[in-house]
Each structure stands twice: as structure tokens, then as C-alpha cells.
XYZ file of C-alpha atoms in Angstrom:
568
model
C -52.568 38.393 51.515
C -54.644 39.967 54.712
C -57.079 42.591 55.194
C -57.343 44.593 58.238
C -60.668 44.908 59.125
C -61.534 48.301 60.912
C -63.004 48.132 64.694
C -65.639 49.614 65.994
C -64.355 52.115 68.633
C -60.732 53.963 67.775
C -58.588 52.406 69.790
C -55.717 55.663 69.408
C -56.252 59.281 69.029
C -55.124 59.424 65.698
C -56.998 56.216 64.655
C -59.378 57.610 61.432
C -63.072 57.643 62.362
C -64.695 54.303 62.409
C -68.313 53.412 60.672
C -70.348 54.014 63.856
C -68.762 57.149 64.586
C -69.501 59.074 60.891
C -73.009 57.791 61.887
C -72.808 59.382 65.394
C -71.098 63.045 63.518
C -74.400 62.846 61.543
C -77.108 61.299 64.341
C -75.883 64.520 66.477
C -75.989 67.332 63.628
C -79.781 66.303 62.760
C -80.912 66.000 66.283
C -78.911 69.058 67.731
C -79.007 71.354 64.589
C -81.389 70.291 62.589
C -79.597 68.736 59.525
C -82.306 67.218 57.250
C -82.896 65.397 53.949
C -82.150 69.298 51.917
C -78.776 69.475 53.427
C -75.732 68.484 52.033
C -72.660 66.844 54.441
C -69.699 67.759 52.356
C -67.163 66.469 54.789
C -66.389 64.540 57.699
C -63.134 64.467 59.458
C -60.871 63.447 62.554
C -60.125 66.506 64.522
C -57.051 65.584 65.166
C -55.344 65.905 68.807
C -52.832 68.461 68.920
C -49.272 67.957 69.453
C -48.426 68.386 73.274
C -52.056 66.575 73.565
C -50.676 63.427 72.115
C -47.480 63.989 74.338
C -49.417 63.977 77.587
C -49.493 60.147 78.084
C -51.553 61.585 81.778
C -54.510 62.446 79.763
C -56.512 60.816 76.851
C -57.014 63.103 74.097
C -60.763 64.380 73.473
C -62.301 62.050 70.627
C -64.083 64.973 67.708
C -65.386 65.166 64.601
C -65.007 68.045 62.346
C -67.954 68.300 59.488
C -68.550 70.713 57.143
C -72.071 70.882 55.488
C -74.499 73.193 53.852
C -78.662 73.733 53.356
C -79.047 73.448 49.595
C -82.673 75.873 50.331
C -80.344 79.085 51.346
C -77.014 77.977 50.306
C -75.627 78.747 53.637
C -72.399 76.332 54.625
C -71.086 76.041 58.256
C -68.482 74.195 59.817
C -69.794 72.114 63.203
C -67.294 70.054 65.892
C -68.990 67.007 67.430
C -67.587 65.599 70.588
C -67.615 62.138 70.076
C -67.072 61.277 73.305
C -70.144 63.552 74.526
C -72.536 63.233 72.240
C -72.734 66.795 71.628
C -72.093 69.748 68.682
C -69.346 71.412 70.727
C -68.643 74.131 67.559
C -70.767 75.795 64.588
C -69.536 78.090 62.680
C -71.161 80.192 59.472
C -69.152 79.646 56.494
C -70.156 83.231 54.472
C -69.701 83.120 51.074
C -67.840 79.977 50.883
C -68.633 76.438 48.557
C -67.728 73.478 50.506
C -66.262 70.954 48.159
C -67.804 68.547 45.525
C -69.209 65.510 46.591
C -69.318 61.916 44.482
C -73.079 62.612 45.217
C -73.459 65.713 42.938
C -71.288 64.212 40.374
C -73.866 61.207 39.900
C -76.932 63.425 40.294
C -75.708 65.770 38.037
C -74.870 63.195 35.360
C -78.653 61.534 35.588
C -80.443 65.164 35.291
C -78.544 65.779 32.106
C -78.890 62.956 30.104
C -82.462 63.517 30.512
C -82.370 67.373 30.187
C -84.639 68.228 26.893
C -82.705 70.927 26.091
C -79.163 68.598 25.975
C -81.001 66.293 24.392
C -81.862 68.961 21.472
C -78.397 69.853 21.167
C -76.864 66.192 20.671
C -79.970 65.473 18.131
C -78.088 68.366 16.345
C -75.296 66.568 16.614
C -77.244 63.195 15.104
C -76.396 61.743 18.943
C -80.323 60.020 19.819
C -79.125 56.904 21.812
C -77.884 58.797 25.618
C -77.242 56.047 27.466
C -73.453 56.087 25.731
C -73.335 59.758 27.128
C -70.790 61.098 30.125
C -71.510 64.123 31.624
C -68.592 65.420 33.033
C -68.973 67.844 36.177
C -66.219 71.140 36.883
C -66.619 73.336 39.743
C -66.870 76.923 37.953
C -63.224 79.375 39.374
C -64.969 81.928 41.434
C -63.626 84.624 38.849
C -64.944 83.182 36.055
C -69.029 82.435 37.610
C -70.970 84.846 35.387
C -72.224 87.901 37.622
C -76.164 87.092 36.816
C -75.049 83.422 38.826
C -73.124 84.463 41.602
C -74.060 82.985 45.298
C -75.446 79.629 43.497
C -73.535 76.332 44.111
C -72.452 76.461 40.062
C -70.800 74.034 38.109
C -70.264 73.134 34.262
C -69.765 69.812 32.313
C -68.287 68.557 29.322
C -70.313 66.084 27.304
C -68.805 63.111 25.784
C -69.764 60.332 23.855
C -68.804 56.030 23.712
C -67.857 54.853 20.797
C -69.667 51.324 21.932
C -71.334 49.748 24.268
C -67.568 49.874 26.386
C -65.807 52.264 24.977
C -63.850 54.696 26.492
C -66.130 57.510 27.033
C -63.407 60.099 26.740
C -62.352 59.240 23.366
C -65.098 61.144 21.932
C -65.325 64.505 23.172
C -68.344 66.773 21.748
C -66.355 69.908 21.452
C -68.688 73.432 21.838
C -70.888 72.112 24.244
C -71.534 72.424 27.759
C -74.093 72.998 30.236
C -74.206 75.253 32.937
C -75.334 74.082 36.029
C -77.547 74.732 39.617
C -76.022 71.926 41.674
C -78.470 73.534 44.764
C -81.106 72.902 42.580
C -79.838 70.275 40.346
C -81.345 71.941 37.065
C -79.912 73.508 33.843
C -79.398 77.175 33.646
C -78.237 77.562 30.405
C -76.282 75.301 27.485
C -73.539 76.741 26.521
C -73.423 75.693 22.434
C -71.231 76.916 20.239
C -72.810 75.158 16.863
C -72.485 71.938 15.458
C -68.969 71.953 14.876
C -69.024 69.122 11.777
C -68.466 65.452 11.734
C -66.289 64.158 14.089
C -63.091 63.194 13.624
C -61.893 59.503 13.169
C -59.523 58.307 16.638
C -58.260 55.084 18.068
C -58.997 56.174 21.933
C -59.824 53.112 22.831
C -58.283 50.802 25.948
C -59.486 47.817 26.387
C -57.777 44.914 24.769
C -60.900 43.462 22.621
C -61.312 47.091 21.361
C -57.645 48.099 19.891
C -56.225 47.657 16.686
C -53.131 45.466 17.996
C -52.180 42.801 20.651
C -50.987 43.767 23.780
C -47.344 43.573 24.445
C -46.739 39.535 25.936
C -44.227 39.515 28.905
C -43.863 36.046 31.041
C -45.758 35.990 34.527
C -43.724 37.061 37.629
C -44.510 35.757 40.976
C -43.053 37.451 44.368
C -43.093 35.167 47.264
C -41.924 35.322 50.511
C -41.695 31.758 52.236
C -41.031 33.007 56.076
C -43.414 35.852 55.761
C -43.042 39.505 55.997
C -40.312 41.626 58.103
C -43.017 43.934 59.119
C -46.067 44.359 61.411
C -48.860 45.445 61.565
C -51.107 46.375 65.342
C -54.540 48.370 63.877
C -52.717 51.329 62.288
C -49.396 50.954 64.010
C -46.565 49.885 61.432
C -43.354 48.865 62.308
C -40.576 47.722 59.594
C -36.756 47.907 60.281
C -36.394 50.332 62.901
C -39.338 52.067 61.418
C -42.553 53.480 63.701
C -45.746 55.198 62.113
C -49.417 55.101 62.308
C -51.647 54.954 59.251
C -54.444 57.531 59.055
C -57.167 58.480 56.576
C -59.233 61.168 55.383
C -61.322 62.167 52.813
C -58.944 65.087 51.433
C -55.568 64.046 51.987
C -56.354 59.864 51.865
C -53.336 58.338 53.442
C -52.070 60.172 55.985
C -48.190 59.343 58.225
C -48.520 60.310 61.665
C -45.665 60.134 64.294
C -43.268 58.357 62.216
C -39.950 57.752 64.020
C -36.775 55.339 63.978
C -35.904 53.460 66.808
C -32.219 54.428 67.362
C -29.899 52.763 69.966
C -32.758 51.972 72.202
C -35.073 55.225 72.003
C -37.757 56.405 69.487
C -36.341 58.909 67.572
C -39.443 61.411 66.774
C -38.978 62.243 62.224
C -42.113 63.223 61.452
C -45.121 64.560 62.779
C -47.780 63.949 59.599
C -46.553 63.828 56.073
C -49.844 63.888 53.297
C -50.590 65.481 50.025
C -53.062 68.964 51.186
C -53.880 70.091 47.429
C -53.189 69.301 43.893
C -54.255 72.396 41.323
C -54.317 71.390 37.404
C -54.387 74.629 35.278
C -55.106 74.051 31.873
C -53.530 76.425 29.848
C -55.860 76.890 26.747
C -57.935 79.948 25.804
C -60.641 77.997 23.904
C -64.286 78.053 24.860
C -63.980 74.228 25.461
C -61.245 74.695 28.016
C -61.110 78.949 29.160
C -63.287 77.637 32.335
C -60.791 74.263 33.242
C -59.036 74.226 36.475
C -58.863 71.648 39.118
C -58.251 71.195 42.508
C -58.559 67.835 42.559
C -58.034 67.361 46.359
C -59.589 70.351 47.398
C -63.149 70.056 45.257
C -62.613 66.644 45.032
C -60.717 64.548 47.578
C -58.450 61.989 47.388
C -59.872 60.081 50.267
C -63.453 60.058 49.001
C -61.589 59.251 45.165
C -59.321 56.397 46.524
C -60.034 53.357 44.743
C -59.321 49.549 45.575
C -56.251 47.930 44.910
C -56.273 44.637 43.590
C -53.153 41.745 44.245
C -51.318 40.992 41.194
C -52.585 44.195 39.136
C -52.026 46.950 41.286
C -49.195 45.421 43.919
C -47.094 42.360 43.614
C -46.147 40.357 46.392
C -47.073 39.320 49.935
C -49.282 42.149 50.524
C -51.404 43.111 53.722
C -54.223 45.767 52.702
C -55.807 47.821 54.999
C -59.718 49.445 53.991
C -61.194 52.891 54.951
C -63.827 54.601 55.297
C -65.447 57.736 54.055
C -68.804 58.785 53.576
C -71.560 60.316 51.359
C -73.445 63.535 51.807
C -76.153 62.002 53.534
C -73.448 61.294 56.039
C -73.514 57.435 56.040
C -70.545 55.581 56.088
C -68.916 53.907 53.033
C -66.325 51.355 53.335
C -63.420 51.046 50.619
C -61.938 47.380 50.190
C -58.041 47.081 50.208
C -57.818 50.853 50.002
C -54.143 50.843 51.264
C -51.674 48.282 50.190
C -48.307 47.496 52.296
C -46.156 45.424 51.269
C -42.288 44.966 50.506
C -39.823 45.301 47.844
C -36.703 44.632 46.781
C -34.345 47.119 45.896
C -31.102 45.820 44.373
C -27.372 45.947 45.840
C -27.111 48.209 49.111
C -23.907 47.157 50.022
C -20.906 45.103 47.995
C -17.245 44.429 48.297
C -15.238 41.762 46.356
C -12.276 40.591 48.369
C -9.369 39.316 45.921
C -8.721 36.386 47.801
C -12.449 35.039 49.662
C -14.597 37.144 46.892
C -18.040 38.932 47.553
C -19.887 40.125 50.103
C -23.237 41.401 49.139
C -26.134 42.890 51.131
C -29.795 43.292 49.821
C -31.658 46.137 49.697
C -35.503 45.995 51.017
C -37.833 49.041 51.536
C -41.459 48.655 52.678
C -44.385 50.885 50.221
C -47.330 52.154 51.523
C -49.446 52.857 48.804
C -52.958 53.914 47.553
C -54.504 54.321 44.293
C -57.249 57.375 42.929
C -59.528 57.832 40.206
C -60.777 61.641 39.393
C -63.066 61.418 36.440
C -60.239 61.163 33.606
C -56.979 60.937 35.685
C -55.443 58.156 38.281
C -53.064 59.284 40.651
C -50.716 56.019 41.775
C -49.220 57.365 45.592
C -46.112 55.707 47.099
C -44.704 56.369 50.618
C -41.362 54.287 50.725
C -39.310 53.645 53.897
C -36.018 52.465 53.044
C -33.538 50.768 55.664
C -30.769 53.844 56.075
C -33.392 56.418 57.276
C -34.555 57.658 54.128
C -38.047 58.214 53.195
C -39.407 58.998 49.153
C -42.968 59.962 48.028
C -43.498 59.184 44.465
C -47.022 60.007 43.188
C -47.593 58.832 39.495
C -50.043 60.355 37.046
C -52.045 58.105 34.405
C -55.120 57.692 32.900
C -56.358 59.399 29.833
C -56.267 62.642 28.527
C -58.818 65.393 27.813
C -58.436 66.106 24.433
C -60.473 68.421 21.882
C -61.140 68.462 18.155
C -60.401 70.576 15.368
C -63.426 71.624 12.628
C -62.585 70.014 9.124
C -60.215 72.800 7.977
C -59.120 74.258 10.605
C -56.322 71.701 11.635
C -52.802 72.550 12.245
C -50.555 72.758 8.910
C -48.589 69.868 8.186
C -45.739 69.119 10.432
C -47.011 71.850 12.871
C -48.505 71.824 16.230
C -51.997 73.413 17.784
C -51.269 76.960 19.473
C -52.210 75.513 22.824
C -51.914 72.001 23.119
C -50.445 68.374 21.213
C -51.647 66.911 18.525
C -52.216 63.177 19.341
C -54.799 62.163 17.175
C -56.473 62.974 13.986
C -57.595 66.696 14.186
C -57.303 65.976 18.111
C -55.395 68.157 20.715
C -54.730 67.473 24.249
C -54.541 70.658 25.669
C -51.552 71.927 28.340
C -51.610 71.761 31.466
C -49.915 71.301 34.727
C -50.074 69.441 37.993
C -48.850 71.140 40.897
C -48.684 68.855 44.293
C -48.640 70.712 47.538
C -47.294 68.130 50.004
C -48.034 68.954 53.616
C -44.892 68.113 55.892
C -44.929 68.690 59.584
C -41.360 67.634 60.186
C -40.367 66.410 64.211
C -36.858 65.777 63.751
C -36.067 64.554 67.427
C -39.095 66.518 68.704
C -40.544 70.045 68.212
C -37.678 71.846 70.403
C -35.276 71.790 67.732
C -33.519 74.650 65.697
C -31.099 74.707 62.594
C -28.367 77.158 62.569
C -25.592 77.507 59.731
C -23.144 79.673 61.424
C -20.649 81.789 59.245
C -17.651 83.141 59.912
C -16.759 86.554 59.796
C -13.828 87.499 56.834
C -10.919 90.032 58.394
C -10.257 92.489 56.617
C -8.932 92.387 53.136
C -9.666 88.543 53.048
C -11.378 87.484 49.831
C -14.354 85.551 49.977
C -16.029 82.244 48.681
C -16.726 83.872 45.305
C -13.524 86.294 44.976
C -15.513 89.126 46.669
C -13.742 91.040 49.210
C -14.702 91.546 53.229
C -18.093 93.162 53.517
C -18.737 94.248 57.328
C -22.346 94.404 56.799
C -22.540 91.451 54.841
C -26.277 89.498 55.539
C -23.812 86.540 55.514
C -21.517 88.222 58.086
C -22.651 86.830 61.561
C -23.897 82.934 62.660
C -27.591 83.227 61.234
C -30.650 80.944 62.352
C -32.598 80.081 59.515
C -35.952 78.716 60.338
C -38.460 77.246 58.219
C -39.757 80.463 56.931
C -36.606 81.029 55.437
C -36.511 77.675 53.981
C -39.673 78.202 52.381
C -39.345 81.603 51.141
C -39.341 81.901 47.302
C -35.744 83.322 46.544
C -37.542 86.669 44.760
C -38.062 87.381 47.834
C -34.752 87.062 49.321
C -33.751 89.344 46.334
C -35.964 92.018 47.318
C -35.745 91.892 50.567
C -31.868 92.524 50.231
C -32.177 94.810 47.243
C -34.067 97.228 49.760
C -30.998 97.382 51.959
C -28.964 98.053 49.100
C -31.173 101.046 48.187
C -31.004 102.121 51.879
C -27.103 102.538 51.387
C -27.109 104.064 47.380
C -28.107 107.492 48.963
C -24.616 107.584 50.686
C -22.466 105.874 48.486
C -20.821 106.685 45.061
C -21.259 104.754 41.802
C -18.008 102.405 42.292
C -19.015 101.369 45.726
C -22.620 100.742 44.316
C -21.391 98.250 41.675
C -18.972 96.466 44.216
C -21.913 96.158 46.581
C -24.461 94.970 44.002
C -22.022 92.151 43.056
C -21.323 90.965 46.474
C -25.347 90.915 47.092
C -25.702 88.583 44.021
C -23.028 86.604 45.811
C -24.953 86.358 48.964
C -28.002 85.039 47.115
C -25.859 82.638 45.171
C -24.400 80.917 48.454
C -28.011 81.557 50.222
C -29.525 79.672 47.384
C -26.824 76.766 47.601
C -26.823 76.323 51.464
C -31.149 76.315 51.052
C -30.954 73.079 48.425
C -28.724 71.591 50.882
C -31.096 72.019 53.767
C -33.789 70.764 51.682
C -32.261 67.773 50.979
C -30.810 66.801 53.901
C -34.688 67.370 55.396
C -36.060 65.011 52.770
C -33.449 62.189 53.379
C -31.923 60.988 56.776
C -32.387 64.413 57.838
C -28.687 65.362 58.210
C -26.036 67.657 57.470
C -22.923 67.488 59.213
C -20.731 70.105 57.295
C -23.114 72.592 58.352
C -24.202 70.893 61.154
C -28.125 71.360 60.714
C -31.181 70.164 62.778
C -34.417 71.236 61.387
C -36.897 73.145 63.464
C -40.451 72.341 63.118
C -43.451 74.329 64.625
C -46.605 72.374 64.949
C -48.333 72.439 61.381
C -51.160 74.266 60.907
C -53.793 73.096 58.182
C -53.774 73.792 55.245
């Protein structure tokens, strides 16, 4: 096992911003703007280099900071650029009417204020709850729809209160259902509590995780050790990687945590360019239940939250088996000072069964081993973990799994009011004794800035034209207007385009035409557009997929064109 150990100075463009220079962002924003102890630093960032910047090997990229903060007195939010390399704010811009994102610094605050608000206090006495130090207050950002008009303009959140069962239990086993307090996070005080009534005794669960605390022993498995005698196949220069062929640099923010940049495969002697940056931009969590425990809760839990700031460390032997080389990072908090995460990253290799076999009948088998190398990273928001894995596998393939654990938010059900036998709640599962977890969805929004042998490339899927009379792919006859008619370029716009859209978009032709035409050539017309869509929809899954793997596809000889990314 090694550590990388961050240095002082980046010592590449796209290097993340080291201790001393988060403290330089904020040294510069108090002396040049005045940024004091009421403001709030909700985010600082690499301003990354642009594309034909990093191409110009002539010229060293300018070294920035981009920081987004706010002055909890007037609300007001801005977004500055510091020149790193001049010591100077370079940008500053007014961010009207907009909420920069949560910090871990709120979260805490907020947490302490409440468990000594009187008023919360009151309301668990109701609930015979006297001893709050086995209270969790648990902070939401309010959906700007749903802030109440008499609050809009304040930095508003809300929490749900829940309760230990012990000393260390799991303090979302207990969930005090009906009760919630609004809050000023400017301020940091209680505007209202929102209480529904004492909503009777609660019900008895087994939420409980750790092994001293749970009814029954832990499944027993025998220990497994990963060695590797000779070492690992990879290396490992600051945030350069290399692995099999494989080139990337490791980056890290506080949204997107783990970030690819330039990621390429060396191929007969040259760098083949695949990928410009591949991260995770935003993750939104609707919960789909009416109730007033739950009408308010949705999540964007990297943009309110951030997986960098959320990232966790990873430990050998519990969270990644084998020879394993970590690499820390650093964020910050919203005072702007630098804090350092242990063994944030973990890289390290796997095995991965058979890639190649043959069995000769006469000198038997030949086998060869799979191996891919995982770049990983762990994160914690309040309830959830989310387990990310980049893998780079030795044919050219890349995969992104991200894993979802943790424990649920669940609700309870007044004596009475439970389901009916053999029934489920209207908006949720029933996983406990007159306890719900409510649905809800996680939808990841991966950022991909594809390079596929540089930016200068374009995919075409040419088509041939039918003659006359000659029936088509789906038993449809020649169409000499057909959308599919001609060599078409599709770029990534069209790639991306939800299909309703191809629908309407070619539905409006067909409405152009229904003016001129009679019934029967209508109904042939509307059957060959479904066609189209049909192959359209086909020939867009096999893009995709050929994008997401080696990045090939040589029966319709594509080539994906990238622009540079904006983001997001």
C-alpha cells in the first residue's frame, strides 16, 4: 500500500488545486474584495484550461481559481476568478437570485442550533424525547417552488428529526414522523416548526447495523488475501496513470470528486486521444410521496451537496482488496481553508476471469487472464453512500459502475392506520413494522466530453438511396423524400436528442404534405415514418454503444464527433 502525498505547487494544468493555493483563492478575495468572517465560500474550483490551451505545448496555460461565495448580511452570491499565478481577482460576477450550494458547514451548524432550539425541544417533550444528545437533525435545501412566499429571498432549508435508539444506534432507524423545522441558514435560527401532532407511540423496528446491536450473527465467510509478489503493472507520476496502453490524469473537485482528464491509448506508437474528461455533473433523487413528511424531499446530491466535499476515506481490506496505491485530496470549508481527505481515491487492480481460451485436442489449453485497473472513490450524503468505479480494461473498453447503499429513509404509520394485511402503503414499501420507505429515484447525469482521436472528428452513417419500386428494410416501398434517403451526418445533438422529439420533428413534415395528399397516401406515409424512427432508433443504440466501449463501429463505419464540453 502507498499514499501519494499532494505537492505544494501544481506541477500540470489540470493538476487539482493544492493546500496553499485554496489559501491563496481566499487570502486574495478578503484582501481584494473584502470577504470577511459573515461571508460564506461555497466553492472553490480549478478553472480548468481549455482545450486548444492544453494543446499549445508553446505556452503554459494560465493557473485560476474559480470561487463562488455569498454575504450571509444581504444574501447576495457572486462568482469571482483568481489568477493564481497573479495574485489577483481577475472576474466577479453578481449571482441575482441564485443559492450557491450547501456546505458541510451549515449542515453542522444547523444541527447544533436545533438541538438546543426551545421550541424543538417542546415538541420532542411532547413526544416524551428529554435526553437530545441521541437527536439528528437532518438538513434539505427547500425546491425553489415549494419555499413558502412569506420566505422567499432567504437562504431556507428544512430538517427531519430523528432519534437513536442507544448510545450507537443508527440514528435513522427512528424517524419522528410530523415534525420538522423550518429554517434561516443566513441567520441560522428557526422560523417556524412544522408539527403535525404527536402522532402516537412509535413503532417497534430492528434498524439497527452494527454487529453488537442485531438480533443475529453476521454471515462467517473465510479471509481472502490478494497479493501481488512483483508488484503492480501500473504507474503512477503525481496524477498521471498509466496501465496497459492506458494514459489519464486524475483530477478532483468538490462537485464532481474524481474527475478523467485526457485519457488515451497508446496505439502502434502514438497516443491515441479517447477522452477529454469523463465525471458524474449531477445526481437528482425525487421522492415520490405526497405526505407532509416527504411533499418537500428532493435532492441534488451533487449539486447542493457535492461529491468532492462528501468523499470519504477508503480503508485497505474493507473498502478495496489488494495491492492498492491511494491518492488524498483536498477540498475546503466555507471559511475557505483547506481540508485534506486521507486515501480519498483508491487504484488498484483486479482480476477478471478468462479473456482468451482455446483447447487444442492434441497439446490442450491455452488460457489468457483477464486484468483491469479500478479507480475508485467512496461518498457519504447524510443517509446514502455512493460506491464509484472507473474501470479500464485491456481491449479498450472503459465501464463506470456507481453503487448505491446505505440506509433508507423510512416513515411510520399511526396505530391504525397501517396498510391491510398482505397489502402495501400507497406510496412507498413496507419494510418494517408500520414502517414505509418511501419511492424514489436516482437519476445520474454523467458528463462525457468524448476526444475520439482528437476534436476534428465527425460520424456519418451514410444510406443508400432505394430505386424505384425496391422494397425496403422493413417491407416499405421507395420513398424519394425519405429523411433516411441521402448519406446523413449525425452529430451529437442527434445522439442526444430524446426520440419524442425525432417523432415530432418528422410528424411536422408529414403534416406539411397531408394538405396535398389523399387518405391512402397518408396511411402509406405514416407507416414508412414509423419505419424511419424504428431504424433511427436502432442505428442511435448502436452509436451509443460503440461510444461507450472501444469506440467503434465498422458496419457503419462511425467516428464520434466531440465539441469541447461545456459545463454543466
Amino acid at each position: 500500500m502507498s499514499t501519494l502525498e499532494q505537492p505544494v505547487r501544481a506541477r500540470h494544468p489540470l493538476d487539482p488545486l493544492t493546500e496553499n493555493e485554496f489559501r491563496q483563492a481566499t487570502s486574495v478575495l478578503r484582501r481584494d474584495r473584502g470577504v470577511g468572517a459573515r461571508w460564506r465560500i461555497a466553492s472553490i474550483e480549478l478553472r480548468e484550461p481549455p482545450k486548444d490551451a492544453l494543446g499549445d505545448r508553446t505556452a503554459v496555460p494560465p493557473r485560476e481559481a474559480l470561487v463562488v461565495c455569498w454575504n450571509r448580511d444581504d444574501g447576495h452570491a457572486y462568482r469571482a476568478v483568481v489568477s493564481l499565478d497573479a495574485d489577483a481577482v481577475t472576474g466577479w460576477e453578481p449571482l441575482p437570485g441564485q443559492q450557491p450550494n450547501i456546505t458541510q458547514d451549515e449542515w453542522h451548524e444547523c444541527d447544533g442550533m436545533l438541538r438546543s432550539d426551545p421550541a424543538l425541544a417542546a415538541a420532542l417533550a411532547r413526544r416524551g424525547i428529554t435526553d437530545r444528545s441521541r437527536i439528528l437533525t437532518d438538513l434539505w435545501a427547500y425546491g425553489a417552488d415549494l419555499v413558502p412566499p412569506n420566505y422567499r429571498g432567504l437562504r431556507l432549508g428544512w430538517a427531519d428529526v430523528w432519534y437513536r435508539g442507544s448510545e450507537q444506534g443508527n440514528p435513522y432507524a427512528h424517524h419522528l414522523s410530523g415534525l420538522h423545522p423550518v429554517v434561516d441558514l443566513n441567520r441560522m435560527a428557526v422560523l417556524e416548526i412544522d408539527d403535525s401532532g404527536d402522532t402516537g407511540p412509535p413503532p417497534e423496528v430492528m434498524g439497527e447495523y452494527l454487529p453488537k446491536l442485531i438480533p443475529m450473527p453476521l454471515r462467517a465467510v473465510a479471509p481472502l488475501e490478494i497479493s501481488q509478489p512483483e508488484g503492480v503493472s501500473f504507474q503512477l507520476d503525481g496524477h498521471l496513470l498509466r496501465w496497459q496502453n492506458w494514459e489519464l490524469r486524475l483530477g478532483f473537485n468538490y462537485r464532481e470528486g474524481l474527475v478523467l482528464h485526457t485519457v488515451g491509448f497508446h496505439d502502434a506508437g502514438r497516443l491515441r486521444p479517447v477522452a477529454h474528461r469523463l465525471s458524474f455533473a449531477e445526481m437528482v433523487v425525487p421522492y415520490r410521496d405526497p405526505t407532509p413528511d416527504h411533499f418537500r424531499r428532493t435532492a441534488f446530491d451533487i449539486g447542493e451537496w457535492g461529491l468532492g466535499f462528501m468523499t470519504t476515506s477508503l480503508e485497505r481490506g474493507c473498502d478495496c482488496l489488494g495491492e492498492i496505491t491511494y491518492l488524498d485530496a483536498v477540498v475546503h470549508d466555507s471559511a475557505g481553508e483547506p481540508r485534506r481527505i486521507p486515501h480519498a481515491i483508491c487504484i488498484h487492480e483486479e482480476d477478471n476471469g478468462v479473456l482468451w481460451k482455446h483447447v487444442d485436442h492434441e497439446f490442450g489449453a491455452e488460457v489468457r487472464r483477464a486484468r483491469r485497473l479500478v479507480v475508485s472513490f467512496h461518498v457519504t450524503v447524510a443517509n446514502y453512500e455512493y460506491l464509484v468505479y472507473w474501470r479500464l480494461y485491456q481491449d479498450g473498453n472503459i465501464e463506470c459502475e456507481v453503487r448505491a447503499t446505505g440506509i433508507m429513509v423510512t416513515s411510520s404509520f399511526p396505530p391504525g392506520h397501517e396498510p391491510l394485511a398482505g397489502h402495501q402503503p400507497p406510496y412507498g414499501t413496507l419494510v418494517d413494522n408500520r414502517t414505509y420507505a418511501p419511492f424514489h429515484q436516482h437519476f445520474i447525469v454523467a458528463r462525457l466530453d468524448l476526444d475520439v482521436d482528437g476534436p476534428a472528428n465527425t460520424g456519418k452513417i451514410p444510406r443508400e438511396r432505394r430505386r424505384e419500386g425496391e422494397r425496403g428494410r422493413f417491407g416499405n416501398e421507395e420513398r424519394r423524400d425519405s429523411v433516411f434517403g441521402r448519406a446523413q451526418c449525425l452529430q451529437d445533438a442527434d445522439l442526444l436528442r430524446p426520440l419524442d422529439h425525432h417523432l415530432a420533428e418528422a410528424a411536422g413534415h408529414a403534416e406539411c404534405r397531408d394538405d396535398q395528399d389523399d387518405k391512402r397516401q397518408q396511411k402509406k406515409r405514416r407507416a414508412d415514418f414509423h419505419n424511419d424512427i424504428r431504424f433511427r432508433s436502432a442505428m442511435e443504440r448502436t452509436v451509443r454503444r460503440s461510444t461507450a466501449g472501444n469506440c467503434r463501429l465498422s458496419e457503419a463505419r462511425i467516428a464520434s464527433r466531440r465539441s469541447p464540453g461545456a459545463r454543466i
